[in-house]
Amino acid sequence: MRCERCGGPVGNKIIRLQGVTLCENCARDLKVGEALMGPASLFGSAFPMLGDITNAIMQAGDELEFANTKIRCPKCGTTLRDVESSGQVGCIECYNVFNETILKTILKRQGSSEYLGRNPGDEIVIPEESEQMAAEDAANEENKEQPVPEKKPAGKKKDILEKIKNADLGMVSDEDLKEAMKLAAEKEDYDLAARFRDELNSRKGDK
């Protein structure tokens, strides 16, 4: 907790004047203790003491009004007086500097420091259309990430197979031989597939 006059820590002894928190040093500077606590013979000299109390409170109010312009955010320069008058902060650091004042304002306005939504107590209902759209978007994103294999036309596959079948296998690349072996197996031409396989195996032996 911080003093709202000087911005320093309050310590163990907390003094409040007109809803404002003061540290012991500021209370002593404003002579709040002398006026409010005074001598034990308060009732013996009631009227003079009442005058002292009034003067002390008025002086303290003036001092606090001035102090509110002195306490400022080191990052954006917003003063405590700005926050109290507008209810707005200048930057994220203001939340650390004016923490107590902000909480006090929130409690005063909504009765709680927790966010309860626009209509507290109301159940949040998500339309079925929104849920369906979200599911479709997720499915589309998943499909985008998976590469779609390139499909070769059936006629083109047949041409490739015939071309490799009649070619000199020694001049055909490993990749084309593997593709031809796969196509031959799909056509159930296992003799041709075995021929391509043997060629590939012989190349491995040569290496």
Backbone as ProteinMPNN parsed JSONL, in Angstrom:
{"seq_chain_A": "MRCERCGGPVGNKIIRLQGVTLCENCARDLKVGEALMGPASLFGSAFPMLGDITNAIMQAGDELEFANTKIRCPKCGTTLRDVESSGQVGCIECYNVFNETILKTILKRQGSSEYLGRNPGDEIVIPEESEQMAAEDAANEENKEQPVPEKKPAGKKKDILEKIKNADLGMVSDEDLKEAMKLAAEKEDYDLAARFRDELNSRKGDK", "coords_chain_A": {"N_chain_A": [[0.845, -1.19, 0.0], [0.52, 2.27, -0.793], [1.356, 5.672, 0.029], [-0.883, 8.261, -0.692], [-0.108, 10.815, -0.962], [2.71, 11.24, -1.087], [3.52, 9.015, -2.452], [5.109, 7.064, -1.41], [5.841, 3.954, 0.448], [3.393, 2.898, 2.861], [3.768, 1.524, 5.273], [3.582, 0.068, 8.592], [1.809, 1.588, 10.132], [-1.22, 2.882, 9.33], [-2.859, 5.697, 8.115], [-5.855, 7.332, 7.524], [-7.463, 9.958, 5.838], [-10.286, 11.628, 5.04], [-10.853, 9.53, 3.261], [-8.43, 9.206, 2.044], [-5.293, 7.656, 1.873], [-2.542, 7.949, 4.018], [0.991, 8.146, 4.727], [2.962, 7.829, 7.736], [4.809, 9.911, 7.952], [3.823, 11.908, 6.196], [1.388, 12.428, 7.418], [2.328, 13.503, 9.756], [3.611, 15.792, 8.778], [1.416, 17.226, 7.899], [0.244, 17.716, 10.258], [-1.812, 16.169, 11.188], [-2.055, 14.273, 13.176], [-1.668, 15.752, 15.561], [-3.894, 17.412, 15.591], [-6.125, 15.687, 15.48], [-5.716, 13.735, 17.446], [-4.657, 15.106, 19.642], [-4.394, 16.655, 22.991], [-5.203, 14.996, 26.101], [-7.102, 16.368, 27.446], [-9.359, 17.077, 25.89], [-12.109, 17.599, 26.084], [-12.111, 19.623, 27.882], [-11.326, 21.859, 26.59], [-12.991, 22.322, 24.276], [-13.93, 23.945, 22.104], [-11.667, 25.498, 21.089], [-10.102, 23.317, 20.209], [-11.713, 22.171, 18.246], [-11.544, 24.105, 16.3], [-8.845, 23.839, 15.617], [-8.867, 21.27, 14.533], [-10.523, 21.625, 12.29], [-8.996, 23.459, 10.792], [-6.728, 21.875, 10.327], [-7.76, 19.8, 8.77], [-8.626, 21.21, 6.509], [-6.191, 22.239, 5.614], [-4.858, 19.857, 5.119], [-6.437, 18.851, 3.068], [-5.924, 20.71, 1.023], [-3.189, 20.261, 0.684], [-3.202, 17.587, -0.151], [-4.585, 17.779, -2.542], [-2.744, 19.172, -4.048], [-0.705, 17.313, -3.927], [-1.706, 15.231, -5.446], [-1.206, 16.033, -7.996], [1.468, 15.862, -8.061], [2.246, 13.179, -7.796], [3.095, 11.034, -10.248], [3.079, 8.986, -13.227], [6.089, 7.451, -14.131], [6.592, 6.698, -16.726], [4.662, 7.613, -18.698], [3.84, 10.055, -17.711], [1.326, 10.618, -16.665], [-0.737, 11.925, -14.08], [-1.802, 11.343, -10.649], [-4.05, 12.823, -10.154], [-5.091, 13.11, -12.73], [-5.906, 10.471, -13.262], [-7.848, 10.122, -11.288], [-9.756, 12.03, -12.015], [-10.47, 11.491, -14.706], [-10.724, 8.745, -14.819], [-9.191, 7.124, -16.357], [-6.153, 5.529, -17.488], [-2.743, 6.215, -18.56], [-0.816, 4.457, -19.58], [0.536, 1.063, -19.45], [2.187, 0.946, -17.236], [1.019, 2.665, -15.451], [-0.821, 1.161, -14.031], [0.677, -0.07, -12.076], [1.699, 2.108, -10.651], [-0.571, 3.579, -9.796], [-2.123, 1.687, -8.496], [-3.738, 1.212, -6.141], [-5.597, 3.315, -6.187], [-6.901, 2.805, -8.612], [-8.102, 0.288, -8.104], [-9.805, 1.088, -6.071], [-11.529, 2.781, -7.455], [-12.716, 0.957, -9.246], [-14.054, -0.761, -7.453], [-15.851, 1.06, -6.396], [-17.444, 1.667, -8.588], [-18.451, -0.803, -9.693], [-18.683, -2.589, -7.618], [-17.09, -4.815, -7.296], [-13.834, -6.242, -7.786], [-13.408, -8.075, -9.718], [-13.787, -9.18, -13.102], [-16.914, -9.684, -14.435], [-18.196, -9.984, -16.803], [-20.368, -8.565, -19.393], [-23.054, -8.821, -18.736], [-23.471, -9.899, -15.794], [-24.001, -13.155, -14.468], [-25.563, -14.1, -16.513], [-25.898, -16.823, -18.774], [-23.514, -17.821, -21.163], [-24.278, -18.253, -24.49], [-23.466, -20.031, -27.316], [-24.15, -19.772, -30.688], [-25.371, -22.466, -32.791], [-24.654, -22.352, -35.477], [-22.288, -20.885, -35.42], [-20.595, -22.659, -34.095], [-20.523, -24.745, -35.973], [-19.342, -23.447, -38.18], [-16.853, -22.872, -37.08], [-15.841, -25.451, -36.758], [-15.708, -26.275, -39.437], [-13.822, -24.447, -40.431], [-11.574, -25.246, -38.981], [-11.209, -27.815, -40.029], [-10.645, -27.191, -42.697], [-8.232, -25.815, -42.417], [-6.629, -27.881, -41.495], [-6.603, -29.566, -43.715], [-5.244, -27.974, -45.516], [-2.634, -28.088, -44.611], [-1.787, -30.653, -45.251], [-0.083, -32.119, -47.904], [-1.337, -32.605, -51.193], [-1.213, -35.508, -53.07], [0.102, -35.767, -56.366], [-1.875, -36.698, -59.054], [-1.587, -38.939, -61.684], [-2.796, -39.191, -64.982], [-4.621, -42.113, -66.153], [-4.108, -43.03, -68.765], [-1.647, -41.863, -69.274], [-0.033, -43.161, -67.454], [-0.011, -45.714, -68.527], [1.326, -45.265, -70.929], [3.868, -44.525, -69.974], [4.677, -46.907, -68.775], [4.78, -48.681, -70.981], [6.744, -47.447, -72.472], [9.054, -47.648, -70.85], [9.185, -50.379, -70.648], [9.928, -51.248, -73.191], [12.331, -50.034, -73.477], [15.958, -49.674, -73.138], [16.905, -50.928, -70.197], [19.132, -50.252, -68.777], [19.548, -47.612, -69.294], [17.567, -46.299, -68.022], [16.427, -44.315, -65.313], [16.752, -44.823, -61.704], [14.542, -43.893, -60.307], [12.512, -43.827, -62.251], [12.397, -46.538, -62.844], [11.457, -47.606, -60.438], [8.928, -46.447, -60.373], [7.837, -47.641, -62.66], [7.892, -50.33, -61.886], [6.02, -50.28, -59.856], [3.71, -49.57, -61.285], [3.474, -51.782, -62.966], [2.95, -53.787, -61.114], [0.476, -52.915, -60.21], [-1.034, -53.409, -62.46], [-0.984, -56.081, -62.363], [0.964, -57.401, -63.711], [3.199, -59.292, -62.99], [5.563, -60.513, -63.793], [6.857, -58.579, -65.336], [7.149, -56.615, -63.398], [8.901, -57.969, -61.705], [11.117, -58.065, -63.321], [11.893, -55.374, -63.489], [12.47, -55.007, -60.802], [14.659, -56.742, -60.422], [16.546, -55.455, -61.986], [16.913, -53.107, -60.543], [17.966, -54.194, -58.167], [20.353, -55.266, -59.107], [21.759, -52.985, -59.683], [22.191, -51.97, -57.16], [23.986, -53.855, -56.232], [26.175, -53.334, -57.856], [26.992, -50.884, -56.879]], "CA_chain_A": [[0.0, 0.0, 0.0], [1.343, 3.469, -0.918], [0.798, 6.947, 0.465], [-1.441, 8.978, -1.838], [0.462, 12.173, -0.985], [4.098, 11.219, -1.553], [3.751, 7.835, -3.274], [5.971, 6.113, -0.711], [5.138, 2.885, 1.169], [2.721, 3.366, 4.074], [4.345, 0.89, 6.463], [2.647, -0.611, 9.499], [0.798, 2.512, 10.651], [-2.014, 3.42, 8.22], [-3.696, 6.83, 8.512], [-6.764, 7.716, 6.443], [-8.109, 11.244, 6.026], [-11.247, 11.847, 3.948], [-10.727, 8.434, 2.306], [-7.093, 9.227, 1.452], [-4.304, 6.944, 2.68], [-1.318, 8.716, 4.256], [2.033, 7.514, 5.533], [3.127, 8.502, 9.025], [5.555, 11.157, 7.751], [2.928, 12.912, 5.613], [0.412, 12.787, 8.455], [3.037, 14.376, 10.701], [3.813, 17.078, 8.102], [0.125, 17.925, 7.847], [-0.182, 17.878, 11.659], [-3.092, 15.484, 11.371], [-2.028, 13.608, 14.48], [-1.826, 16.72, 16.642], [-5.251, 17.963, 15.612], [-7.15, 14.673, 15.711], [-5.499, 13.012, 18.696], [-4.598, 16.193, 20.608], [-4.196, 16.33, 24.411], [-6.27, 14.211, 26.736], [-8.134, 17.27, 27.988], [-10.1, 17.58, 24.731], [-13.416, 18.131, 26.484], [-11.911, 20.831, 28.686], [-11.169, 23.009, 25.686], [-13.611, 21.746, 23.089], [-14.052, 24.854, 20.962], [-10.369, 25.728, 20.439], [-9.653, 22.096, 19.541], [-12.502, 22.005, 17.024], [-10.956, 25.014, 15.321], [-7.59, 23.236, 15.155], [-9.206, 20.123, 13.682], [-11.022, 22.152, 11.015], [-7.855, 24.016, 10.047], [-5.849, 20.777, 9.907], [-8.413, 19.072, 7.676], [-8.599, 22.066, 5.319], [-4.808, 22.287, 5.138], [-4.545, 18.535, 4.565], [-7.123, 18.739, 1.784], [-5.171, 21.495, 0.039], [-1.922, 19.572, 0.437], [-3.469, 16.367, -0.913], [-4.959, 18.195, -3.894], [-1.483, 19.483, -4.717], [0.077, 16.072, -4.016], [-2.251, 14.403, -6.528], [-0.577, 16.447, -9.251], [2.9, 15.535, -7.966], [2.426, 11.743, -8.02], [2.874, 10.811, -11.675], [3.669, 7.783, -13.825], [7.396, 7.793, -14.696], [6.675, 6.325, -18.141], [3.855, 8.457, -19.594], [3.622, 11.369, -17.113], [-0.032, 10.768, -16.133], [-0.735, 12.167, -12.639], [-2.881, 10.717, -9.883], [-5.234, 13.667, -10.343], [-5.649, 12.759, -14.051], [-6.581, 9.174, -13.141], [-9.048, 10.292, -10.463], [-10.765, 12.854, -12.693], [-10.929, 10.89, -15.967], [-10.955, 7.308, -14.68], [-8.403, 6.43, -17.373], [-4.707, 5.54, -17.3], [-2.028, 6.557, -19.778], [-0.041, 3.333, -20.102], [0.482, -0.138, -18.616], [2.915, 1.203, -15.988], [0.099, 3.371, -14.548], [-1.494, 0.191, -13.169], [1.551, -0.301, -10.928], [1.859, 3.346, -9.881], [-1.847, 3.992, -9.198], [-2.854, 0.433, -8.267], [-4.77, 1.313, -5.097], [-6.638, 4.235, -6.655], [-7.661, 2.116, -9.666], [-8.954, -0.708, -7.449], [-10.835, 1.809, -5.327], [-12.493, 3.259, -8.452], [-13.456, -0.212, -9.742], [-14.969, -1.203, -6.394], [-16.899, 2.066, -6.242], [-18.343, 1.649, -9.748], [-19.135, -2.069, -9.967], [-18.842, -3.373, -6.397], [-16.194, -5.972, -7.283], [-12.619, -6.035, -8.581], [-13.339, -9.147, -10.708], [-14.601, -8.961, -14.295], [-18.005, -10.664, -14.473], [-18.847, -9.933, -18.108], [-21.278, -7.435, -19.587], [-24.271, -9.121, -17.984], [-23.112, -10.929, -14.813], [-25.023, -14.143, -14.139], [-26.159, -14.65, -17.739], [-25.15, -17.92, -19.388], [-23.047, -17.509, -22.517], [-24.794, -19.225, -25.454], [-22.804, -19.942, -28.622], [-25.061, -20.303, -31.716], [-24.917, -23.693, -33.451], [-24.013, -21.986, -36.742], [-20.911, -20.473, -35.12], [-19.833, -23.873, -33.792], [-20.328, -25.474, -37.235], [-18.372, -22.694, -38.974], [-15.538, -23.044, -36.455], [-15.391, -26.815, -37.068], [-15.341, -26.302, -40.861], [-12.567, -23.7, -40.582], [-10.496, -26.085, -38.45], [-10.989, -28.904, -40.989], [-9.992, -26.613, -43.877], [-6.839, -25.523, -42.062], [-5.917, -29.164, -41.414], [-6.419, -30.065, -45.085], [-4.235, -27.144, -46.175], [-1.303, -28.495, -44.172], [-1.426, -31.944, -45.834], [0.1, -32.009, -49.36], [-2.173, -33.503, -52.004], [-0.36, -36.19, -54.049], [-0.241, -35.5, -57.763], [-2.445, -37.878, -59.723], [-1.267, -39.032, -63.109], [-3.885, -39.819, -65.752], [-4.432, -43.554, -66.402], [-3.488, -43.206, -70.079], [-0.246, -41.473, -69.182], [0.647, -44.252, -66.739], [0.167, -46.831, -69.474], [2.37, -44.86, -71.879], [5.155, -44.588, -69.275], [5.009, -48.322, -68.58], [5.151, -49.251, -72.282], [7.996, -46.826, -72.895], [10.149, -48.23, -70.073], [9.206, -51.822, -70.937], [10.611, -51.468, -74.463], [13.596, -49.304, -73.494], [17.129, -50.309, -72.541], [16.751, -50.639, -68.77], [20.363, -49.652, -68.263], [19.493, -46.172, -69.527], [16.42, -45.759, -67.265], [16.82, -43.911, -63.955], [16.193, -45.617, -60.596], [13.213, -43.381, -59.96], [11.564, -44.285, -63.274], [12.252, -47.992, -62.685], [10.576, -47.849, -59.277], [7.577, -46.084, -60.803], [7.393, -48.674, -63.609], [7.645, -51.552, -61.118], [4.754, -50.068, -59.143], [2.628, -49.613, -62.275], [3.336, -53.175, -63.426], [2.296, -54.538, -60.034], [-0.934, -52.503, -60.199], [-1.675, -54.089, -63.603], [-0.826, -57.512, -62.084], [1.979, -57.953, -64.616], [4.228, -59.534, -61.988], [6.825, -60.836, -64.468], [7.482, -57.31, -65.698], [7.53, -55.97, -62.139], [10.09, -58.675, -61.217], [12.222, -57.661, -64.201], [12.329, -54.049, -63.031], [13.044, -55.189, -59.465], [15.988, -57.346, -60.578], [17.438, -54.414, -62.509], [17.238, -52.217, -59.419], [18.84, -54.924, -57.237], [21.682, -55.405, -59.717], [22.417, -51.685, -59.551], [22.655, -51.863, -55.773], [25.172, -54.703, -56.117], [27.281, -52.655, -58.533], [27.455, -49.789, -56.021]], "C_chain_A": [[0.883, 1.243, 0.0], [0.588, 4.709, -0.448], [0.321, 7.712, -0.767], [-0.978, 10.432, -1.888], [1.862, 12.176, -1.58], [4.408, 10.021, -2.444], [4.631, 6.798, -2.623], [5.166, 5.034, -0.011], [4.579, 3.387, 2.489], [3.361, 2.795, 5.324], [3.266, 0.275, 7.333], [1.512, 0.298, 9.952], [0.072, 3.178, 9.487], [-2.917, 4.531, 8.739], [-4.545, 7.214, 7.312], [-7.434, 9.044, 6.801], [-8.976, 11.519, 4.812], [-11.092, 10.796, 2.844], [-9.379, 8.358, 1.629], [-6.11, 8.563, 2.405], [-3.023, 7.764, 2.777], [-0.302, 7.862, 4.988], [2.217, 8.346, 6.8], [3.831, 9.843, 8.858], [4.663, 12.263, 7.19], [1.88, 13.372, 6.622], [1.044, 13.745, 9.456], [3.254, 15.754, 10.078], [2.536, 17.91, 8.091], [-0.46, 18.188, 9.231], [-1.551, 17.264, 11.906], [-3.156, 14.855, 12.745], [-2.279, 14.565, 15.616], [-3.264, 17.195, 16.747], [-6.284, 16.928, 15.997], [-6.976, 13.964, 17.044], [-5.379, 13.994, 19.867], [-4.306, 15.769, 22.029], [-5.385, 15.596, 24.982], [-7.396, 15.097, 27.23], [-8.932, 17.9, 26.859], [-11.401, 18.241, 25.158], [-13.287, 19.4, 27.307], [-11.778, 22.061, 27.813], [-11.72, 22.619, 24.317], [-13.552, 22.688, 21.896], [-12.715, 25.194, 20.316], [-9.892, 24.511, 19.655], [-10.417, 21.863, 18.242], [-11.968, 22.911, 15.916], [-9.671, 24.453, 14.751], [-7.859, 22.091, 14.184], [-9.662, 20.601, 12.305], [-9.885, 22.685, 10.152], [-6.954, 22.919, 9.503], [-6.44, 20.032, 8.721], [-8.383, 19.892, 6.386], [-7.196, 22.132, 4.725], [-4.428, 20.966, 4.475], [-5.195, 18.355, 3.202], [-6.395, 19.492, 0.686], [-3.878, 20.799, -0.344], [-2.128, 18.339, -0.442], [-3.843, 16.69, -2.351], [-3.705, 18.504, -4.706], [-0.661, 18.215, -4.933], [-0.405, 15.197, -5.163], [-1.684, 14.793, -7.892], [0.908, 16.109, -9.256], [3.161, 14.062, -8.242], [2.098, 11.452, -9.48], [3.57, 9.537, -12.137], [5.01, 8.162, -14.461], [7.494, 7.525, -16.198], [5.928, 7.3, -19.047], [3.542, 9.834, -19.018], [2.224, 11.61, -16.589], [0.029, 10.955, -14.619], [-1.898, 11.446, -11.973], [-4.174, 11.503, -10.066], [-5.908, 13.363, -11.682], [-6.468, 11.473, -13.97], [-7.881, 9.324, -12.377], [-10.141, 11.056, -11.209], [-11.332, 12.184, -13.943], [-11.291, 9.417, -15.84], [-10.181, 6.49, -15.689], [-6.921, 6.547, -17.058], [-4.029, 5.816, -18.636], [-1.27, 5.414, -20.409], [-0.121, 2.17, -19.121], [1.163, 0.078, -17.273], [2.036, 1.919, -14.97], [-0.588, 2.41, -13.582], [-0.651, -0.132, -11.943], [1.629, 0.928, -10.034], [0.58, 3.697, -9.127], [-2.732, 2.797, -8.844], [-4.012, 0.596, -7.288], [-5.918, 2.211, -5.537], [-7.52, 3.577, -7.712], [-8.606, 1.088, -9.062], [-10.108, -0.041, -6.711], [-11.931, 2.298, -6.276], [-13.356, 2.116, -8.984], [-14.478, -0.674, -8.716], [-16.135, -0.237, -6.247], [-17.925, 1.962, -7.372], [-19.117, 0.355, -9.901], [-19.249, -2.991, -8.763], [-17.961, -4.59, -6.314], [-14.993, -5.664, -8.156], [-12.443, -7.125, -9.629], [-14.253, -8.827, -11.883], [-15.636, -10.072, -14.413], [-18.73, -10.674, -15.812], [-19.787, -8.745, -18.214], [-22.561, -7.603, -18.785], [-23.979, -10.236, -16.991], [-24.278, -11.854, -14.513], [-25.667, -14.765, -15.353], [-25.274, -15.744, -18.31], [-24.774, -17.545, -20.814], [-23.501, -18.613, -23.464], [-24.113, -18.985, -26.797], [-23.741, -20.533, -29.668], [-24.47, -21.53, -32.4], [-24.198, -23.387, -34.76], [-22.555, -21.602, -36.52], [-20.041, -21.681, -34.844], [-19.516, -24.641, -35.075], [-19.283, -24.783, -38.109], [-16.966, -22.855, -38.419], [-14.969, -24.419, -36.777], [-14.944, -26.921, -38.527], [-14.021, -25.582, -41.107], [-11.387, -24.527, -40.115], [-10.163, -27.213, -39.42], [-10.27, -28.391, -42.237], [-8.525, -26.321, -43.621], [-6.013, -26.799, -42.03], [-5.635, -29.717, -42.81], [-5.353, -29.271, -45.837], [-2.827, -27.623, -45.855], [-0.848, -29.795, -44.822], [-1.284, -31.812, -47.353], [-0.735, -33.039, -50.11], [-1.289, -34.161, -53.052], [-0.849, -35.943, -55.474], [-0.716, -36.784, -58.439], [-2.101, -37.835, -61.214], [-2.419, -39.712, -63.841], [-3.557, -41.268, -66.074], [-3.732, -43.799, -67.736], [-2.004, -42.891, -70.053], [0.575, -42.547, -68.479], [0.97, -45.404, -67.699], [1.282, -46.521, -70.463], [3.748, -44.968, -71.252], [5.614, -46.032, -69.141], [5.489, -48.959, -69.888], [6.513, -48.731, -72.75], [9.189, -47.46, -72.179], [10.31, -49.714, -70.392], [10.038, -52.109, -72.185], [11.983, -50.793, -74.526], [14.727, -50.159, -72.947], [17.128, -49.939, -71.065], [17.997, -50.003, -68.167], [20.386, -48.146, -68.405], [18.374, -45.494, -68.731], [16.87, -45.44, -65.838], [16.16, -44.806, -62.906], [14.767, -45.191, -60.283], [12.165, -43.864, -60.958], [11.336, -45.794, -63.192], [11.318, -48.335, -61.533], [9.13, -47.546, -59.642], [7.006, -47.151, -61.744], [7.076, -49.977, -62.887], [6.305, -51.461, -60.382], [3.566, -50.175, -60.101], [2.389, -51.036, -62.777], [2.632, -54.018, -62.378], [0.813, -54.199, -59.97], [-1.704, -53.188, -61.329], [-1.615, -55.609, -63.471], [0.079, -58.19, -63.116], [3.228, -58.192, -63.763], [5.576, -59.9, -62.608], [7.59, -59.56, -64.822], [7.966, -56.57, -64.445], [8.798, -56.599, -61.582], [11.317, -58.292, -62.036], [12.786, -56.304, -63.774], [13.019, -54.146, -61.67], [14.467, -55.733, -59.555], [16.998, -56.323, -61.09], [17.877, -53.461, -61.393], [18.204, -52.886, -58.449], [20.257, -55.063, -57.791], [22.466, -54.096, -59.619], [22.946, -51.483, -58.133], [23.919, -52.683, -55.567], [26.384, -54.048, -56.739], [27.86, -51.541, -57.677], [28.266, -50.319, -54.841]], "O_chain_A": [[1.888, 1.282, 0.709], [-0.639, 4.782, -0.518], [1.036, 7.799, -1.766], [-1.405, 11.193, -2.756], [2.18, 12.985, -2.452], [5.438, 10.002, -3.119], [4.885, 5.748, -3.215], [3.949, 5.16, 0.121], [5.206, 4.203, 3.164], [3.49, 3.493, 6.329], [2.164, -0.006, 6.862], [0.384, -0.158, 10.138], [0.672, 3.951, 8.74], [-3.66, 4.329, 9.699], [-4.026, 7.401, 6.212], [-7.91, 9.229, 7.921], [-8.476, 11.629, 3.693], [-11.184, 11.108, 1.656], [-9.185, 7.538, 0.732], [-6.092, 8.864, 3.598], [-2.483, 8.217, 1.768], [-0.657, 6.976, 5.765], [1.678, 9.448, 6.907], [3.494, 10.809, 9.543], [4.726, 13.408, 7.638], [1.528, 14.551, 6.676], [0.398, 14.672, 9.943], [3.104, 16.771, 10.755], [2.568, 19.13, 8.252], [-1.519, 18.801, 9.364], [-2.34, 17.757, 12.712], [-4.193, 14.897, 13.406], [-3.02, 14.244, 16.545], [-3.794, 17.362, 17.845], [-7.215, 17.225, 16.745], [-7.958, 13.625, 17.704], [-5.923, 13.755, 20.945], [-3.992, 14.6, 22.254], [-6.462, 15.589, 24.386], [-8.521, 14.632, 27.414], [-9.162, 19.109, 26.857], [-11.757, 19.309, 24.661], [-14.241, 20.169, 27.422], [-12.08, 23.174, 28.243], [-10.99, 22.594, 23.326], [-13.17, 22.281, 20.799], [-12.626, 25.183, 19.089], [-9.34, 24.65, 18.564], [-9.841, 21.413, 17.251], [-11.945, 22.532, 14.745], [-9.418, 24.567, 13.552], [-7.189, 21.949, 13.162], [-9.247, 20.058, 11.281], [-9.81, 22.41, 8.954], [-6.471, 23.001, 8.374], [-5.728, 19.673, 7.783], [-8.147, 19.353, 5.305], [-7.02, 22.088, 3.508], [-3.777, 20.938, 3.431], [-4.597, 17.783, 2.291], [-6.257, 19.0, -0.434], [-3.506, 20.742, -1.516], [-1.345, 18.074, -1.354], [-3.466, 15.967, -3.274], [-3.605, 18.153, -5.882], [-0.01, 18.048, -5.965], [0.392, 14.496, -5.786], [-1.681, 13.99, -8.825], [1.539, 16.07, -10.312], [4.175, 13.716, -8.849], [0.952, 11.605, -9.903], [4.525, 9.073, -11.515], [5.064, 9.103, -15.253], [8.376, 8.062, -16.868], [6.477, 7.765, -20.046], [3.038, 10.699, -19.733], [1.94, 12.707, -16.107], [0.758, 10.234, -13.938], [-2.841, 11.001, -12.628], [-5.259, 10.925, -10.125], [-7.135, 13.355, -11.776], [-7.565, 11.382, -14.522], [-8.899, 8.74, -12.749], [-11.325, 10.758, -11.048], [-12.527, 12.29, -14.218], [-12.063, 8.89, -16.641], [-10.458, 5.305, -15.875], [-6.476, 7.519, -16.447], [-4.635, 5.678, -19.699], [-1.09, 5.383, -21.627], [-0.769, 2.276, -18.08], [0.772, -0.529, -16.276], [2.264, 1.806, -13.766], [-0.905, 2.783, -12.453], [-1.196, -0.436, -10.881], [1.627, 0.812, -8.808], [0.632, 4.07, -7.955], [-3.959, 2.895, -8.891], [-5.133, 0.171, -7.567], [-7.083, 1.901, -5.286], [-8.737, 3.763, -7.716], [-9.772, 1.011, -9.449], [-11.237, -0.533, -6.719], [-13.116, 2.24, -5.946], [-14.565, 2.268, -9.156], [-15.629, -0.948, -9.057], [-17.269, -0.651, -6.004], [-19.122, 2.143, -7.15], [-20.309, 0.384, -10.205], [-19.844, -4.064, -8.863], [-18.063, -5.346, -5.348], [-15.096, -4.927, -9.137], [-11.452, -7.122, -10.358], [-15.342, -8.281, -11.708], [-15.29, -11.252, -14.484], [-19.775, -11.31, -15.941], [-19.982, -8.007, -17.248], [-23.085, -6.641, -18.225], [-24.211, -11.404, -17.3], [-25.407, -11.402, -14.326], [-26.259, -15.84, -15.257], [-24.049, -15.616, -18.33], [-25.591, -17.025, -21.573], [-23.152, -19.778, -23.271], [-24.171, -17.886, -27.349], [-24.104, -21.704, -29.552], [-23.256, -21.64, -32.575], [-23.242, -24.075, -35.12], [-21.688, -21.943, -37.324], [-18.895, -21.744, -35.289], [-18.401, -25.127, -35.258], [-18.438, -25.445, -38.71], [-16.0, -22.963, -39.175], [-13.775, -24.557, -37.039], [-13.94, -27.566, -38.831], [-13.196, -26.043, -41.895], [-10.33, -24.529, -40.746], [-8.994, -27.541, -39.62], [-9.394, -29.068, -42.775], [-7.675, -26.544, -44.483], [-4.863, -26.822, -42.468], [-4.563, -30.268, -43.061], [-4.647, -29.814, -46.687], [-1.936, -27.577, -46.703], [0.355, -30.03, -44.94], [-2.242, -31.439, -48.029], [-0.823, -34.199, -49.706], [-0.669, -33.46, -53.852], [-2.05, -35.915, -55.744], [-0.044, -37.814, -58.396], [-2.302, -36.828, -61.893], [-2.956, -40.709, -63.358], [-2.393, -41.63, -66.247], [-2.867, -44.669, -67.835], [-1.202, -43.551, -70.714], [1.719, -42.815, -68.846], [2.06, -45.977, -67.68], [2.084, -47.391, -70.801], [4.691, -45.438, -71.889], [6.783, -46.347, -69.363], [6.481, -49.687, -69.903], [7.314, -49.46, -73.335], [10.203, -47.773, -72.802], [11.422, -50.24, -70.405], [10.768, -53.099, -72.232], [12.713, -50.954, -75.503], [14.499, -51.222, -72.37], [17.326, -48.776, -70.713], [17.917, -49.297, -67.161], [21.151, -47.467, -67.719], [18.241, -44.27, -68.756], [17.611, -46.213, -65.231], [15.151, -45.458, -63.172], [13.898, -46.025, -60.026], [11.066, -44.262, -60.57], [10.23, -46.276, -63.436], [10.491, -49.24, -61.639], [8.218, -48.286, -59.272], [5.836, -47.519, -61.637], [6.108, -50.657, -63.228], [5.559, -52.437, -60.299], [2.549, -50.789, -59.779], [1.247, -51.446, -62.988], [1.809, -54.87, -62.713], [-0.017, -55.07, -59.709], [-2.883, -53.51, -61.176], [-2.114, -56.34, -64.327], [-0.026, -59.392, -63.36], [4.181, -57.414, -63.799], [6.621, -59.629, -62.017], [8.803, -59.473, -64.632], [9.046, -55.98, -64.435], [9.668, -55.904, -61.056], [12.424, -58.205, -61.505], [14.0, -56.116, -63.707], [14.012, -53.466, -61.412], [15.369, -55.259, -58.863], [18.159, -56.324, -60.68], [19.039, -53.064, -61.309], [19.142, -52.255, -57.963], [21.235, -54.987, -57.048], [23.689, -54.105, -59.487], [24.011, -50.9, -57.933], [24.818, -52.278, -54.83], [27.497, -54.178, -56.228], [29.06, -51.272, -57.725], [28.736, -49.538, -54.014]]}, "name": "protein", "num_of_chains": 1, "seq": "MRCERCGGPVGNKIIRLQGVTLCENCARDLKVGEALMGPASLFGSAFPMLGDITNAIMQAGDELEFANTKIRCPKCGTTLRDVESSGQVGCIECYNVFNETILKTILKRQGSSEYLGRNPGDEIVIPEESEQMAAEDAANEENKEQPVPEKKPAGKKKDILEKIKNADLGMVSDEDLKEAMKLAAEKEDYDLAARFRDELNSRKGDK"}
